[in-house]
Every structure is written in structure tokens, then in C-alpha cells.
């Protein structure tokens, strides 16, 4: 009988607070104990299948390793975060667990300790992808990844990893995205931080663009990338449309018509990026979070499609085009929006076309 037999006895329990308290005492005393406890829980899950108590304790072992002080705890957190239980949970996206774990590690652990783990050989040899995720999460929180970033960037290029598209540094247009991430030390974390309400007595769409012409092709799925989980795993709806820039506002546009009297205000591209990133990284009412790194990739996918740019255009060139474009926020006071907490309505024009994306979700 090993020291962690009491952990396995939690299976089938409706109340595992006692086991959590005992686990907390063990891990706070010796952070590496989290590895042995997690192994015992993983063996239980692999042998007997999913159990809510065992799964909760396994998650708690990771969270505790993120919270207790010391470089040993950071290394343990990385090891546990990189290898979630093999037994799938009822989560709608179990493949997101590693992504969220990387976000939580960087959100809770001292940046210097995370960088030390990135410099070690363990991740480079055994799990370079998780190192890449940690690097991107550091970037999103405004922390320098230093020279070690070049190794992971090179690995991503060689492996043709999707995140190879993103630079391991923030662009000016991404200023403020760290405020859209969970603030783990201050409570439960962030919630939806979309665009603010329009000021009372603001402008009208007809004051900002002359009109819209005939419809034009638009890659709807790419524009909607930040809201994809709202559609797949919550109650979300998204509408995307593109028109040639015109000199009038036709009366026969679809449901979310771009009328000249729509309440509208110009917004800077940095605020647009923050809104799209918050939607992608925090999810909607019930949709899961893909973590910060994948959310950032989805934002750039959407920006590129909103502006009608080639799929292989470098990020800095997309940012340059986004900075030159005119971004407009429309009031989400149409009956199409659920008007609960998750509503976005944006319009962008590059002087030749007008593209709009509207998204909403409800609980």
C-alpha cells in the first residue's frame, strides 16, 4: 500500500473536500508529491474510467502545483499541465486541456521560473509543443521570452506547427490583450470584455461610410474564427457579410442590414483586436476556452479574412493593413442579438469593400 491509497478511495464520492485538504497539505509541504498523487489518480482513471471525484482531484493536483511557491512547483506544474489524464472527461473539448493548462501556468507562476523551464532540456526533447505554448502565453502577458524563444520558433517552423505563423513578441496593434486574460491571483479570472457600449447620442453609420454596393465573396468561417466555439459548443450565432463600397444604402439588405441610421462609432484597431481576442480566449456562455495561444492565432485568422488578405501574408503586413483600415462598432440593439453579455458587431472598410461580422451568445 503506497502513501496515496487514500486518493483512490475518492472514487464514487459526492464530497471530496477532505481528500483535497489532505492533498493540499502534502503538496504544500513537498511540491513533487503532486507527481505521485497525479500518477495514482491517472492509474485509477485508466483502470476504471471517468469519475467526477477522481477527475476533480487530478485537476486540483495541477492547480495546487501552480499555486505553491518555489521553482520545484513550477517544474511540477509544467509536467502535470503537459500531460493531462488520458481518460477523456465530459468536456466538449478535451483537446483544449493542454492549451488551457499552459495559460494557467503562465498566469500563476513567476515568469523567470517558467523561462528557466523553457531553457531546460526536458521540454525541448520530450514536449517542444508545450514549450511553444508556454512561450506564447508569456508573450501574451507581456513577458519577454528571451533568446530561448528562437529555439521554439525554429521547432515550430520545422514541424509546420500552426503557431509558427505567430511572432514570439506582441505587435503594437495587440496592446492590451493581456487584460483580456484570466487574472488568476485576483479571483476566478476574467469574463467577457468585449467592446464598450456606444456613447449616448453618438454618430450614425451613414456619417462614417457613404454606402454599400453589391455583395462580394467572403470566407465566413475564417472571419468567424474567434467565435467558432460559441457556435460549436454554446448557443452562439454569427453573421458575416461583405459588400463593395457604394454611395447609397440599399433597402433590401439581409436581416442585419447596414442602414445609414444605425448607431455607430469609429474604434481603433487595438480595441478591435482586444474584442476578438477576448471572444476567442474566454469563450461565450458555455463554450470552452482554447487558451491564449490558439485564441491569438484565431484573431489573426479573422483579421486577415476581414481585410480580404492572402492566407500566407505575414502577421506584420496584416497588422499594417489593419492599422490603415477604418473600423466601426455598431450598436447591438437589433433584435437579432440576445443582449445578455456576449455581443459584437463590427464593420471594417479598406476603401474598396465593406465587411461586417456580428456575433452573439446566450446562457
Short mmCIF file of C-alpha atoms in Angstrom, two decimals:
data_model
loop_
_atom_site.label_atom_id
_atom_site.label_comp_id
_atom_site.label_asym_id
_atom_site.label_seq_id
_atom_site.Cartn_x
_atom_site.Cartn_y
_atom_site.Cartn_z
CA UNK A 1 0.00 0.00 0.00
CA UNK A 2 1.52 3.33 -1.06
CA UNK A 3 1.06 6.71 0.60
CA UNK A 4 -1.62 7.78 -1.86
CA UNK A 5 -4.15 4.97 -1.44
CA UNK A 6 -6.47 7.46 0.24
CA UNK A 7 -6.60 9.38 -3.04
CA UNK A 8 -8.05 6.39 -4.89
CA UNK A 9 -10.76 5.98 -2.27
CA UNK A 10 -12.38 9.16 -3.53
CA UNK A 11 -13.96 7.28 -6.47
CA UNK A 12 -17.75 7.48 -6.29
CA UNK A 13 -17.71 10.12 -3.57
CA UNK A 14 -20.05 13.10 -3.68
CA UNK A 15 -17.81 15.13 -1.37
CA UNK A 16 -14.04 15.03 -1.84
CA UNK A 17 -13.16 18.10 0.21
CA UNK A 18 -11.34 16.03 2.82
CA UNK A 19 -9.15 14.45 0.16
CA UNK A 20 -8.46 17.89 -1.30
CA UNK A 21 -7.34 19.22 2.07
CA UNK A 22 -5.06 16.26 2.64
CA UNK A 23 -3.65 16.66 -0.85
CA UNK A 24 -3.05 20.35 -0.28
CA UNK A 25 -1.07 19.68 2.89
CA UNK A 26 1.10 17.12 1.10
CA UNK A 27 1.83 19.29 -1.93
CA UNK A 28 2.47 22.43 0.07
CA UNK A 29 4.98 20.51 2.12
CA UNK A 30 6.63 18.78 -0.83
CA UNK A 31 5.60 20.09 -4.29
CA UNK A 32 6.92 16.98 -6.06
CA UNK A 33 4.31 14.93 -4.16
CA UNK A 34 1.84 16.22 -6.77
CA UNK A 35 3.52 13.94 -9.34
CA UNK A 36 2.96 10.79 -7.25
CA UNK A 37 -0.61 11.79 -6.42
CA UNK A 38 -1.37 12.53 -10.06
CA UNK A 39 0.08 9.18 -11.11
CA UNK A 40 -2.16 7.37 -8.62
CA UNK A 41 -5.19 9.25 -9.92
CA UNK A 42 -4.21 8.63 -13.56
CA UNK A 43 -3.91 4.90 -12.89
CA UNK A 44 -7.35 4.92 -11.30
CA UNK A 45 -8.88 6.74 -14.28
CA UNK A 46 -7.14 4.47 -16.79
CA UNK A 47 -8.25 1.33 -14.98
CA UNK A 48 -11.83 2.18 -14.03
CA UNK A 49 -12.85 5.03 -16.31
CA UNK A 50 -14.05 8.55 -15.66
CA UNK A 51 -15.22 9.55 -12.19
CA UNK A 52 -16.11 13.09 -11.20
CA UNK A 53 -14.33 12.95 -7.82
CA UNK A 54 -11.12 11.39 -9.18
CA UNK A 55 -11.08 13.82 -12.10
CA UNK A 56 -11.61 16.80 -9.75
CA UNK A 57 -8.72 15.68 -7.54
CA UNK A 58 -6.47 15.21 -10.56
CA UNK A 59 -7.26 18.75 -11.66
CA UNK A 60 -6.68 20.01 -8.10
CA UNK A 61 -3.20 18.45 -8.02
CA UNK A 62 -2.30 20.55 -11.06
CA UNK A 63 -3.86 23.73 -9.64
CA UNK A 64 -2.02 23.31 -6.33
CA UNK A 65 1.28 22.87 -8.15
CA UNK A 66 0.55 26.17 -9.91
CA UNK A 67 -0.08 27.92 -6.59
CA UNK A 68 2.59 26.79 -4.12
CA UNK A 69 5.86 28.77 -4.10
CA UNK A 70 9.20 27.55 -5.37
CA UNK A 71 10.89 26.61 -8.63
CA UNK A 72 10.20 22.92 -7.95
CA UNK A 73 6.48 23.66 -8.03
CA UNK A 74 6.83 25.37 -11.40
CA UNK A 75 8.57 22.33 -12.88
CA UNK A 76 5.85 20.07 -11.43
CA UNK A 77 3.12 22.32 -12.80
CA UNK A 78 4.65 22.14 -16.27
CA UNK A 79 4.95 18.36 -16.11
CA UNK A 80 1.36 17.90 -14.95
CA UNK A 81 -0.01 20.56 -17.28
CA UNK A 82 1.67 18.96 -20.28
CA UNK A 83 0.20 15.52 -19.59
CA UNK A 84 -3.48 15.73 -18.59
CA UNK A 85 -5.25 12.41 -17.85
CA UNK A 86 -5.60 10.07 -20.81
CA UNK A 87 -9.16 9.22 -19.76
CA UNK A 88 -11.39 11.76 -21.57
CA UNK A 89 -13.60 13.97 -19.44
CA UNK A 90 -17.14 15.01 -20.39
CA UNK A 91 -15.66 18.35 -21.50
CA UNK A 92 -16.77 19.34 -25.02
CA UNK A 93 -13.14 19.91 -25.99
CA UNK A 94 -10.74 17.66 -24.05
CA UNK A 95 -8.09 18.57 -26.63
CA UNK A 96 -8.11 22.09 -25.20
CA UNK A 97 -6.87 20.99 -21.76
CA UNK A 98 -3.15 21.35 -22.55
CA UNK A 99 -3.80 24.75 -24.10
CA UNK A 100 -5.65 25.98 -21.02
CA UNK A 101 -3.05 24.45 -18.71
CA UNK A 102 -0.27 26.39 -20.41
CA UNK A 103 -2.28 29.59 -19.96
CA UNK A 104 -2.84 28.85 -16.28
CA UNK A 105 0.79 28.02 -15.58
CA UNK A 106 1.97 31.31 -17.03
CA UNK A 107 -0.88 33.16 -15.34
CA UNK A 108 0.09 31.82 -11.90
CA UNK A 109 3.83 31.11 -11.92
CA UNK A 110 6.70 33.66 -11.82
CA UNK A 111 7.86 34.39 -15.39
CA UNK A 112 11.53 33.80 -14.50
CA UNK A 113 10.74 30.28 -13.31
CA UNK A 114 8.79 29.50 -16.49
CA UNK A 115 11.67 30.78 -18.61
CA UNK A 116 14.06 28.55 -16.65
CA UNK A 117 11.91 25.52 -17.55
CA UNK A 118 11.93 26.60 -21.20
CA UNK A 119 15.73 26.73 -21.14
CA UNK A 120 15.98 23.22 -19.69
CA UNK A 121 16.35 20.19 -21.95
CA UNK A 122 13.20 18.42 -20.73
CA UNK A 123 10.67 20.27 -22.89
CA UNK A 124 12.99 20.57 -25.88
CA UNK A 125 13.49 16.80 -26.00
CA UNK A 126 10.13 15.48 -24.79
CA UNK A 127 7.46 18.10 -25.50
CA UNK A 128 8.57 21.11 -27.57
CA UNK A 129 4.95 21.92 -28.39
CA UNK A 130 4.14 22.57 -24.74
CA UNK A 131 7.23 24.76 -24.51
CA UNK A 132 5.95 26.69 -27.53
CA UNK A 133 2.58 27.15 -25.82
CA UNK A 134 4.24 28.44 -22.66
CA UNK A 135 6.32 30.86 -24.73
CA UNK A 136 3.26 32.30 -26.44
CA UNK A 137 1.42 32.62 -23.13
CA UNK A 138 4.39 34.56 -21.71
CA UNK A 139 4.26 36.87 -24.72
CA UNK A 140 0.54 37.47 -24.28
CA UNK A 141 1.08 38.53 -20.67
CA UNK A 142 3.76 41.00 -21.68
CA UNK A 143 6.74 38.95 -20.51
CA UNK A 144 9.88 38.60 -22.58
CA UNK A 145 10.74 35.05 -23.58
CA UNK A 146 14.35 35.98 -24.30
CA UNK A 147 16.79 34.14 -26.58
CA UNK A 148 15.21 30.77 -25.78
CA UNK A 149 12.27 31.78 -27.96
CA UNK A 150 14.29 31.30 -31.13
CA UNK A 151 14.70 27.57 -30.44
CA UNK A 152 10.94 27.00 -30.06
CA UNK A 153 10.19 29.25 -33.04
CA UNK A 154 12.61 27.18 -35.11
CA UNK A 155 10.99 23.95 -33.93
CA UNK A 156 7.55 25.28 -34.88
CA UNK A 157 8.79 26.15 -38.37
CA UNK A 158 10.36 22.71 -38.87
CA UNK A 159 7.26 20.95 -37.56
CA UNK A 160 4.93 23.15 -39.66
CA UNK A 161 3.04 23.88 -36.45
CA UNK A 162 0.11 26.34 -36.90
CA UNK A 163 1.55 28.62 -34.21
CA UNK A 164 4.67 29.11 -36.34
CA UNK A 165 2.66 31.86 -38.05
CA UNK A 166 2.72 33.99 -34.90
CA UNK A 167 5.75 36.00 -33.76
CA UNK A 168 7.02 35.43 -30.21
CA UNK A 169 6.52 39.11 -29.44
CA UNK A 170 3.44 41.32 -29.37
CA UNK A 171 2.77 43.80 -32.15
CA UNK A 172 1.65 47.34 -31.36
CA UNK A 173 -1.87 46.52 -32.52
CA UNK A 174 -2.05 43.81 -29.81
CA UNK A 175 -1.53 46.26 -26.96
CA UNK A 176 -3.91 45.50 -24.12
CA UNK A 177 -4.62 41.84 -24.87
CA UNK A 178 -3.10 40.76 -21.57
CA UNK A 179 -6.01 42.46 -19.83
CA UNK A 180 -8.36 40.05 -21.60
CA UNK A 181 -6.70 37.01 -19.97
CA UNK A 182 -7.72 35.47 -16.63
CA UNK A 183 -6.12 37.21 -13.66
CA UNK A 184 -5.69 34.09 -11.53
CA UNK A 185 -4.38 35.84 -8.46
CA UNK A 186 -7.39 38.14 -8.27
CA UNK A 187 -10.25 35.67 -8.18
CA UNK A 188 -11.90 33.47 -10.76
CA UNK A 189 -10.31 35.24 -13.72
CA UNK A 190 -11.66 37.50 -16.40
CA UNK A 191 -15.04 37.37 -18.04
CA UNK A 192 -16.23 38.73 -21.37
CA UNK A 193 -14.54 42.06 -22.04
CA UNK A 194 -15.97 42.99 -25.41
CA UNK A 195 -16.30 46.43 -26.89
CA UNK A 196 -17.85 49.04 -24.58
CA UNK A 197 -21.31 50.37 -25.20
CA UNK A 198 -21.60 53.21 -27.67
CA UNK A 199 -21.75 56.65 -26.08
CA UNK A 200 -25.21 58.17 -25.85
CA UNK A 201 -26.02 60.45 -28.75
CA UNK A 202 -23.16 59.05 -30.82
CA UNK A 203 -22.81 59.05 -34.58
CA UNK A 204 -24.52 57.11 -37.36
CA UNK A 205 -23.14 54.64 -39.89
CA UNK A 206 -24.08 56.98 -42.74
CA UNK A 207 -21.69 59.57 -41.29
CA UNK A 208 -18.77 57.13 -41.47
CA UNK A 209 -19.18 55.39 -44.85
CA UNK A 210 -21.02 56.58 -48.00
CA UNK A 211 -22.90 53.31 -48.58
CA UNK A 212 -22.66 49.69 -49.68
CA UNK A 213 -22.96 48.15 -53.11
CA UNK A 214 -23.38 44.61 -54.38
CA UNK A 215 -22.48 41.61 -52.19
CA UNK A 216 -18.96 40.20 -52.53
CA UNK A 217 -17.48 36.80 -51.62
CA UNK A 218 -16.21 36.44 -48.06
CA UNK A 219 -14.66 33.44 -46.22
CA UNK A 220 -17.27 33.30 -43.45
CA UNK A 221 -15.62 30.53 -41.43
CA UNK A 222 -12.29 32.41 -41.29
CA UNK A 223 -13.87 35.72 -40.28
CA UNK A 224 -15.86 33.89 -37.60
CA UNK A 225 -12.79 32.05 -36.20
CA UNK A 226 -12.78 33.88 -32.81
CA UNK A 227 -16.42 32.84 -32.28
CA UNK A 228 -16.19 29.26 -33.56
CA UNK A 229 -16.59 27.68 -30.12
CA UNK A 230 -19.64 29.87 -29.48
CA UNK A 231 -21.19 28.15 -32.49
CA UNK A 232 -19.99 24.62 -31.77
CA UNK A 233 -20.41 24.36 -28.00
CA UNK A 234 -22.77 27.10 -26.86
CA UNK A 235 -25.84 28.93 -28.14
CA UNK A 236 -23.99 31.37 -30.33
CA UNK A 237 -24.86 32.81 -33.72
CA UNK A 238 -22.57 34.60 -36.17
CA UNK A 239 -23.33 36.51 -39.36
CA UNK A 240 -20.68 37.66 -41.82
CA UNK A 241 -21.16 39.69 -45.00
CA UNK A 242 -19.07 41.67 -47.48
CA UNK A 243 -20.15 44.33 -49.97
CA UNK A 244 -18.47 46.53 -52.49
CA UNK A 245 -18.19 50.05 -51.08
CA UNK A 246 -21.00 52.10 -52.62
CA UNK A 247 -22.58 55.54 -52.46
CA UNK A 248 -26.03 54.54 -51.16
CA UNK A 249 -27.57 52.17 -48.58
CA UNK A 250 -29.95 49.74 -50.35
CA UNK A 251 -33.19 48.90 -48.57
CA UNK A 252 -33.11 45.20 -49.47
CA UNK A 253 -30.09 44.01 -47.46
CA UNK A 254 -30.38 40.85 -45.29
CA UNK A 255 -31.52 40.73 -41.64
CA UNK A 256 -28.65 42.70 -40.14
CA UNK A 257 -28.88 45.46 -42.73
CA UNK A 258 -26.34 48.27 -42.78
CA UNK A 259 -28.74 51.20 -42.58
CA UNK A 260 -27.34 54.73 -42.53
CA UNK A 261 -29.17 55.45 -39.26
CA UNK A 262 -27.50 52.61 -37.36
CA UNK A 263 -25.74 53.89 -34.23
CA UNK A 264 -22.03 53.68 -34.94
CA UNK A 265 -18.65 54.90 -33.74
CA UNK A 266 -15.10 54.64 -35.01
CA UNK A 267 -12.88 52.36 -32.92
CA UNK A 268 -9.09 51.92 -33.03
CA UNK A 269 -7.75 48.63 -34.36
CA UNK A 270 -6.20 47.85 -30.95
CA UNK A 271 -9.69 47.80 -29.44
CA UNK A 272 -10.91 45.52 -32.23
CA UNK A 273 -8.08 43.09 -31.53
CA UNK A 274 -8.88 43.12 -27.81
CA UNK A 275 -12.54 42.37 -28.51
CA UNK A 276 -11.82 39.50 -30.89
CA UNK A 277 -9.16 38.08 -28.57
CA UNK A 278 -11.47 38.24 -25.56
CA UNK A 279 -14.17 36.41 -27.51
CA UNK A 280 -11.75 33.72 -28.62
CA UNK A 281 -9.83 33.23 -25.39
CA UNK A 282 -12.66 33.43 -22.84
CA UNK A 283 -15.41 31.72 -24.81
CA UNK A 284 -19.10 32.51 -24.71
CA UNK A 285 -21.77 31.37 -22.29
CA UNK A 286 -20.89 27.68 -22.40
CA UNK A 287 -18.10 27.33 -24.93
CA UNK A 288 -14.66 26.20 -23.72
CA UNK A 289 -11.53 28.29 -23.85
CA UNK A 290 -8.74 27.24 -26.23
CA UNK A 291 -6.15 29.12 -24.17
CA UNK A 292 -4.37 32.27 -25.22
CA UNK A 293 -2.03 30.99 -27.93
CA UNK A 294 -4.71 29.42 -30.14
CA UNK A 295 -7.05 32.35 -29.45
CA UNK A 296 -4.37 34.72 -30.75
CA UNK A 297 -3.99 32.65 -33.90
CA UNK A 298 -7.77 32.79 -34.45
CA UNK A 299 -7.73 36.57 -34.10
CA UNK A 300 -5.12 36.92 -36.82
CA UNK A 301 -7.01 34.46 -39.00
CA UNK A 302 -10.11 36.63 -38.62
CA UNK A 303 -8.30 39.92 -39.23
CA UNK A 304 -6.72 38.58 -42.39
CA UNK A 305 -10.10 37.39 -43.69
CA UNK A 306 -11.92 40.57 -42.65
CA UNK A 307 -9.45 42.57 -44.72
CA UNK A 308 -9.52 40.15 -47.67
CA UNK A 309 -5.79 39.41 -47.46
CA UNK A 310 -3.91 36.30 -48.64
CA UNK A 311 -3.68 33.38 -46.22
CA UNK A 312 0.12 33.42 -46.20
CA UNK A 313 0.57 37.15 -45.63
CA UNK A 314 2.95 37.73 -42.68
CA UNK A 315 1.45 39.00 -39.45
CA UNK A 316 3.23 42.35 -39.57
CA UNK A 317 1.77 43.07 -43.01
CA UNK A 318 -1.70 42.14 -41.79
CA UNK A 319 -1.18 44.49 -38.85
CA UNK A 320 -0.15 47.28 -41.24
CA UNK A 321 -3.30 46.79 -43.33
CA UNK A 322 -5.47 46.67 -40.19
CA UNK A 323 -3.97 49.94 -38.97
CA UNK A 324 -4.83 51.64 -42.28
CA UNK A 325 -8.41 50.32 -42.39
CA UNK A 326 -11.46 52.05 -40.93
CA UNK A 327 -13.04 50.09 -38.07
CA UNK A 328 -16.58 50.81 -36.93
CA UNK A 329 -18.53 49.49 -33.96
CA UNK A 330 -22.29 49.23 -34.40
CA UNK A 331 -24.76 49.26 -31.53
CA UNK A 332 -26.00 45.74 -30.76
CA UNK A 333 -29.59 46.92 -30.30
CA UNK A 334 -31.04 44.82 -33.11
CA UNK A 335 -33.50 42.05 -32.15
CA UNK A 336 -31.04 39.52 -33.61
CA UNK A 337 -28.72 39.94 -30.60
CA UNK A 338 -29.53 38.12 -27.38
CA UNK A 339 -28.35 41.14 -25.37
CA UNK A 340 -27.11 39.09 -22.40
CA UNK A 341 -23.35 39.60 -22.19
CA UNK A 342 -21.72 38.32 -25.39
CA UNK A 343 -22.46 40.63 -28.32
CA UNK A 344 -20.16 42.03 -31.01
CA UNK A 345 -20.95 43.94 -34.19
CA UNK A 346 -18.04 45.26 -36.23
CA UNK A 347 -17.68 46.81 -39.66
CA UNK A 348 -14.42 47.38 -41.49
CA UNK A 349 -13.70 49.10 -44.77
CA UNK A 350 -10.46 49.30 -46.69
CA UNK A 351 -11.80 51.92 -49.11
CA UNK A 352 -12.93 49.33 -51.65
CA UNK A 353 -15.16 46.94 -49.71
CA UNK A 354 -17.20 46.80 -46.51
CA UNK A 355 -17.11 43.69 -44.34
CA UNK A 356 -19.24 43.10 -41.27
CA UNK A 357 -19.25 40.45 -38.54
CA UNK A 358 -21.94 40.13 -35.87
CA UNK A 359 -21.78 37.59 -33.06
CA UNK A 360 -23.99 36.82 -30.10
CA UNK A 361 -24.40 34.13 -27.45
CA UNK A 362 -26.70 33.41 -24.53
CA UNK A 363 -26.92 31.24 -21.45
#
